Tab-separated table of C-alpha atoms in Angstrom:
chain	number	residue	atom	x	y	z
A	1	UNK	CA	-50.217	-21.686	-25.805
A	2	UNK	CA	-53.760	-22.778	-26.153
A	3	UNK	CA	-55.833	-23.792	-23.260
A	4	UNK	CA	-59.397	-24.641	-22.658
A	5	UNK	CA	-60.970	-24.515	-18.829
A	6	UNK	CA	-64.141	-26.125	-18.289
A	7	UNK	CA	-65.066	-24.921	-14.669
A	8	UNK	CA	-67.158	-27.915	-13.252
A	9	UNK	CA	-66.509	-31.160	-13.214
A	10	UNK	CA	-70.209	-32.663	-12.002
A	11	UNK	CA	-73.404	-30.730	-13.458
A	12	UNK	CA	-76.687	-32.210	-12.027
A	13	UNK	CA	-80.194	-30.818	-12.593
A	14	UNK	CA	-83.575	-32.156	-13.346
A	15	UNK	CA	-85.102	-33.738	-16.176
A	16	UNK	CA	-86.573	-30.784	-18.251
A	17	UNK	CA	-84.562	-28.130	-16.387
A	18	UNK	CA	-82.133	-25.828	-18.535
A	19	UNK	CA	-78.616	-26.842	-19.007
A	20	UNK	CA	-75.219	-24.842	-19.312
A	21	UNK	CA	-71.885	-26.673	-19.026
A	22	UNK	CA	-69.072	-23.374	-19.523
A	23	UNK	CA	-66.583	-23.492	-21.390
A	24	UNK	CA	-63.711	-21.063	-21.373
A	25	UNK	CA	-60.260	-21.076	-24.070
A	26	UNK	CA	-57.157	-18.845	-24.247
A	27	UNK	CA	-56.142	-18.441	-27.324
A	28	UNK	CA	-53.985	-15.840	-29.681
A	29	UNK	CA	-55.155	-16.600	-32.955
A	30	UNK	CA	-59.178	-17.272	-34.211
A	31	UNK	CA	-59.756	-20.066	-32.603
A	32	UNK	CA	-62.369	-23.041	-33.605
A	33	UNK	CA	-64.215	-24.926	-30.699
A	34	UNK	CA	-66.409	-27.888	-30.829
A	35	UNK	CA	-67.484	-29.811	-28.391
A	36	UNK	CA	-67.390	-33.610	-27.679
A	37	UNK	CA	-69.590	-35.800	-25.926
A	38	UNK	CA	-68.943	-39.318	-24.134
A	39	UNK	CA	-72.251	-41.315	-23.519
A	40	UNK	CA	-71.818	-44.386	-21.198
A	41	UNK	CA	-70.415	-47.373	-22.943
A	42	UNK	CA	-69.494	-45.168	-26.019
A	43	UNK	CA	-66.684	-43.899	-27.583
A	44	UNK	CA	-65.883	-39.811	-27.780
A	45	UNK	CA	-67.802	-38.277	-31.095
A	46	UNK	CA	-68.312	-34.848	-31.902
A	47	UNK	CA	-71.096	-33.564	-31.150
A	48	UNK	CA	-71.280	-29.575	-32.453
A	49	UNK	CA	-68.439	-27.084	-33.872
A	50	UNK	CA	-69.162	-23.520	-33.891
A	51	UNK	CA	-68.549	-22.900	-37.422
A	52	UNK	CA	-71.305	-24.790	-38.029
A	53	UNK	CA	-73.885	-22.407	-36.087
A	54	UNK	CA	-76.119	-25.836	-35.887
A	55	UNK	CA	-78.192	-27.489	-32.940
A	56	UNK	CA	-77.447	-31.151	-32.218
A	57	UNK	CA	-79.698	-32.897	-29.760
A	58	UNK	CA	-81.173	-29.622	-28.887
A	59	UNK	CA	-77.995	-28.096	-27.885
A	60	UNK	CA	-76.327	-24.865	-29.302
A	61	UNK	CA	-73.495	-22.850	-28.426
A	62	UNK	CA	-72.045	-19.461	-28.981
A	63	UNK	CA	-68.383	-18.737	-29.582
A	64	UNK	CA	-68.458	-14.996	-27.503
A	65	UNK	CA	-64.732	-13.370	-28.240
A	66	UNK	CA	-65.225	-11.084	-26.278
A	67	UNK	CA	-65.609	-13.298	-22.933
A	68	UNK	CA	-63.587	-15.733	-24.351
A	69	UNK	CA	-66.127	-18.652	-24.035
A	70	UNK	CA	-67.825	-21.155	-25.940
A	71	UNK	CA	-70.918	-22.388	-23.330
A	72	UNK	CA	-73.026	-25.196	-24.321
A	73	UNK	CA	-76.823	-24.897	-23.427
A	74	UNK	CA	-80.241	-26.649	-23.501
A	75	UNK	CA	-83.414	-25.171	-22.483
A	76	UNK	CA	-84.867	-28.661	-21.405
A	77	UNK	CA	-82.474	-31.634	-20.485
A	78	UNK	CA	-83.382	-34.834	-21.152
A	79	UNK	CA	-82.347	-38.428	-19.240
A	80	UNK	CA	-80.423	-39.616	-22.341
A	81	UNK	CA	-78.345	-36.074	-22.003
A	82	UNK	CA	-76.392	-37.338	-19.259
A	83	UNK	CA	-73.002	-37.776	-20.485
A	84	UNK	CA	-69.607	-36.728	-20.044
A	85	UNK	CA	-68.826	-33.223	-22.070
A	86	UNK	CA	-65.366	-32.265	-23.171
A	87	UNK	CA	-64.573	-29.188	-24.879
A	88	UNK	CA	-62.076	-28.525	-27.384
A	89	UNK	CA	-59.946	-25.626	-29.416
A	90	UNK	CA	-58.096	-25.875	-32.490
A	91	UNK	CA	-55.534	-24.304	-33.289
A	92	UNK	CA	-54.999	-22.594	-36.616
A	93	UNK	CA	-52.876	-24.872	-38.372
A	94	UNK	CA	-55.210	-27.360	-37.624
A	95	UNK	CA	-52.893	-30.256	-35.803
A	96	UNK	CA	-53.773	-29.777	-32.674
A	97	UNK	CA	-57.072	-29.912	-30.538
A	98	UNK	CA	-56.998	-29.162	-26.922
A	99	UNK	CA	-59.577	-30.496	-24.727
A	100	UNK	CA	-61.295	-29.392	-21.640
A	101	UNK	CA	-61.216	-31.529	-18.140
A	102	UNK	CA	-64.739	-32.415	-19.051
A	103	UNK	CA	-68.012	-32.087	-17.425
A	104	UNK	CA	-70.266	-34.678	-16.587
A	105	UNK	CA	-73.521	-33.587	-17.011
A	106	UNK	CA	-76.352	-35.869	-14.730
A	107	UNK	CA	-79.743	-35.789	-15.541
A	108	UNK	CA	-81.988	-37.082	-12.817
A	109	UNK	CA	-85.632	-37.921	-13.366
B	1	UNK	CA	-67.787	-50.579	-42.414
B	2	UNK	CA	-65.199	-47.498	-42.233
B	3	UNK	CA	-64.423	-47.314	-38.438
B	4	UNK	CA	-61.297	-46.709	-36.180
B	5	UNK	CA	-60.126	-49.706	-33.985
B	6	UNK	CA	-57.544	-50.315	-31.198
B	7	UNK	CA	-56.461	-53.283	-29.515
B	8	UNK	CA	-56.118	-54.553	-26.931
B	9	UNK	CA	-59.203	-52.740	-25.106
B	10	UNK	CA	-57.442	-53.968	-21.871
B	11	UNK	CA	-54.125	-54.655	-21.227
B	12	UNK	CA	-52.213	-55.656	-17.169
B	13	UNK	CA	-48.809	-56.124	-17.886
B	14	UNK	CA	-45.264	-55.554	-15.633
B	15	UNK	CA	-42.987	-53.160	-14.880
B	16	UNK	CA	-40.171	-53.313	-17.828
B	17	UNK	CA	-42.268	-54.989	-20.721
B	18	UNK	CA	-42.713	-53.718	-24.135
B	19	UNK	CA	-45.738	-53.417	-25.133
B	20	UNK	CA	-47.558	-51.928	-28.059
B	21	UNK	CA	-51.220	-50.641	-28.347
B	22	UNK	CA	-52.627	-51.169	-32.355
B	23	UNK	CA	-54.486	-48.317	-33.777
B	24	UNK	CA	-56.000	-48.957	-37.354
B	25	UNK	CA	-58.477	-46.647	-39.098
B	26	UNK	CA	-60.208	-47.783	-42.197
B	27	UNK	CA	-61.464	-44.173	-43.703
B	28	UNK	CA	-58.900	-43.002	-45.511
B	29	UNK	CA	-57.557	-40.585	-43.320
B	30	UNK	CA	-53.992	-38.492	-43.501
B	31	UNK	CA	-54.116	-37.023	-40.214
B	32	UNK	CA	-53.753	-39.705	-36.646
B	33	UNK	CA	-53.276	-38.718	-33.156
B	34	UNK	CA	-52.746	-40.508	-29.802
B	35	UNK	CA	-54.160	-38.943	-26.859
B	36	UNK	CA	-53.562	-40.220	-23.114
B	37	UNK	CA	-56.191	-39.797	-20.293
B	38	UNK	CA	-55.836	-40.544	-16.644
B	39	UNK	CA	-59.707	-41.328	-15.506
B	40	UNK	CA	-61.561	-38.208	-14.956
B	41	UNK	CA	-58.570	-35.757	-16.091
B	42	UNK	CA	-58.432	-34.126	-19.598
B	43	UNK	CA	-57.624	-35.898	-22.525
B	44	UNK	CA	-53.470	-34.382	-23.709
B	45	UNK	CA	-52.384	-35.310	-26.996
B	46	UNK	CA	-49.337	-37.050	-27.077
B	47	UNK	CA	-48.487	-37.882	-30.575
B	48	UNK	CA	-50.043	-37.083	-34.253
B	49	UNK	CA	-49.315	-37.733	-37.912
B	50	UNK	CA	-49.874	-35.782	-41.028
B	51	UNK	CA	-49.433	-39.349	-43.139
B	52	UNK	CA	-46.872	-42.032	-43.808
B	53	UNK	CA	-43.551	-41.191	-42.659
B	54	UNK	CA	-44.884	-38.342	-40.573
B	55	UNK	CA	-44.835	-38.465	-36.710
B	56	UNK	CA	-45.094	-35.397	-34.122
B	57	UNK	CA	-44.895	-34.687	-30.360
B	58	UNK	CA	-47.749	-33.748	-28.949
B	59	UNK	CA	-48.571	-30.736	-26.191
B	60	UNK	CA	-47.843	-33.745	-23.789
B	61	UNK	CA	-44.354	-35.304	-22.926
B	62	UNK	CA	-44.253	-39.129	-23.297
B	63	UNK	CA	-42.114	-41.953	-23.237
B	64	UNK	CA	-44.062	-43.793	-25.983
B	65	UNK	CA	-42.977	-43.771	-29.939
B	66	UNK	CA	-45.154	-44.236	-32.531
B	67	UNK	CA	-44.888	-45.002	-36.234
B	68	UNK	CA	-47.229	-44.556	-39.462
B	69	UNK	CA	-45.557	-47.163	-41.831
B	70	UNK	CA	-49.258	-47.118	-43.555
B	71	UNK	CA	-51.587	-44.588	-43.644
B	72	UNK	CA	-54.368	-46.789	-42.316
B	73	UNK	CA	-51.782	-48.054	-39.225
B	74	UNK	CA	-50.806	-45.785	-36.532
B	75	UNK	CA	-49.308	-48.307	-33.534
B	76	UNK	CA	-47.968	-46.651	-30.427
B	77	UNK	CA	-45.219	-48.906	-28.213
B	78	UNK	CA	-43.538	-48.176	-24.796
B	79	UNK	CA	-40.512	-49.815	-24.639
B	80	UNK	CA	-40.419	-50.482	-21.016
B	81	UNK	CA	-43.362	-50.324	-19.134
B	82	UNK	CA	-43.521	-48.197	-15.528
B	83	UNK	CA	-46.729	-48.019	-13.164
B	84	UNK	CA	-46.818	-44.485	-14.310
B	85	UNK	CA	-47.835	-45.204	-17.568
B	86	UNK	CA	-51.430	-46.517	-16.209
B	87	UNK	CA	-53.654	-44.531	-18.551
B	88	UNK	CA	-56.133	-45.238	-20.568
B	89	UNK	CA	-54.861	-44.716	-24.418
B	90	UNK	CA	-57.112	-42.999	-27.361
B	91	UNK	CA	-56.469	-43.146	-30.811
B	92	UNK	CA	-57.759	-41.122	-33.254
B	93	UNK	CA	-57.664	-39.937	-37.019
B	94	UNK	CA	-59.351	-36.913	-39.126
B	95	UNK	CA	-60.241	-35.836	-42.270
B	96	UNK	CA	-60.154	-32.582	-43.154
B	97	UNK	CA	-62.429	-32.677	-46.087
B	98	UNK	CA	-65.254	-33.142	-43.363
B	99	UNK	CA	-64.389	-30.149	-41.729
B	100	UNK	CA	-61.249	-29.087	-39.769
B	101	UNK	CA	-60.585	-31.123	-36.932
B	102	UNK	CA	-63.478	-33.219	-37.168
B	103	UNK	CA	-61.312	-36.022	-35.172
B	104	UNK	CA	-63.385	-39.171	-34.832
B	105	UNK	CA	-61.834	-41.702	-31.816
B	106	UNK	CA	-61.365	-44.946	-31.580
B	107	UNK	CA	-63.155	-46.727	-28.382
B	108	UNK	CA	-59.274	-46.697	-26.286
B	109	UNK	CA	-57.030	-48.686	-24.932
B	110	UNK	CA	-56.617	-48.981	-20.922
B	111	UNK	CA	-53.468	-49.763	-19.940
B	112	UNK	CA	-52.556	-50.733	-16.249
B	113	UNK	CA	-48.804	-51.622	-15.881
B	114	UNK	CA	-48.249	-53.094	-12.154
């Protein structure tokens, strides 16, 4: 069975602090993780995949086998960060994504 | 424009009606899913298609059915509505040309049955 733990459920810090929201999967096979991000108001998008080795917003994360983890940072959050974070694993096939309880991630000024 | 939509965005009905929450995607895409979240809980997949005439279980037990008649339409319906189906209701659809599990949602469907 797949599962994905994301350990806290509030993150706050400062505007311009550095960010990590953790992210942790079980998984047998190679998994794939993204993660997803809910802004107020807005519908869930995608908002990186590790495949993809690519910074969105200013936000990058490492798929680390070894630890089993997929972490998102920033090294300088920004207002407009704050949002609700959900990670997710797919399985190999492909059908099925398991997300994360989320973390929402407060950015004060 | 090529978007995913469900309706209603809000729906209060009572114990022991039938109701059914519209999912329509307008992309082209094979793959649909349904996914239920209670507020602030993880989001469990409940149902998914591969295409027309293809429906699946998800990793989470539920009373609802769904059907893909069209590829575009992807309705989910609970034939008699209990209090403990107060969730809120995402659909969603993918395309794997775009990347595996690139799953884009639609803006979901809460449903409070009283």
């Amino acid at each position: 069975a797949q599962r994905v733990t994301q350990p806290e459920k509030l993150l706050s810090v400062f505007k311009g602090a550095p960010v990590e929201l953790k992210c942790n999967y079980s998984y047998s096979g190679s998994p794939e993780l993204f993660w997803y991000v809910q802004y107020s108001r807005q519908r869930l998008q995608l908002l990186l995949r590790h495949i993809s080795r690519e910074s969105i917003k200013g936000f990058t994360a490492d798929l680390n086998k070894g630890e089993t983890s997929f972490h998102l940072k920033k090294p300088f959050a920004q207002e407009e960060d704050s949002a609700m974070y959900y990670c997710a694993l797919s399985n190999n096939a492909g059908n099925m994504l398991t997300f994360g309880g989320g973390t929402r991630l407060m950015v004060k000024p | 424009e090529a978007d995913i939509y469900q309706t209603p965005r809000y729906l209060v009905i009572g114990t022991g009606k039938k109701i059914t929450l519209e999912c329509s995607q307008t992309m082209g895409h094979d793959k649909m899913y349904w996914y239920q979240q209670d507020p602030g809980m993880e989001l469990h997949l409940i149902h998914y298609s591969y295409g027309v005439n293809s429906t699946e279980k998800g990793d989470l037990s539920s009373e609802s059915t769904v059907s893909r008649i069209r590829t575009e339409h992807f309705p989910l319906t609970l034939e008699s509505a209990r209090p403990s189906h107060t969730s809120q209701y995402l659909c969603a659809s993918s395309d794997p040309g775009t990347g595996r599990n690139t799953i884009y949602f639609g803006e979901g469907s809460w449903l409070t049955v009283v």
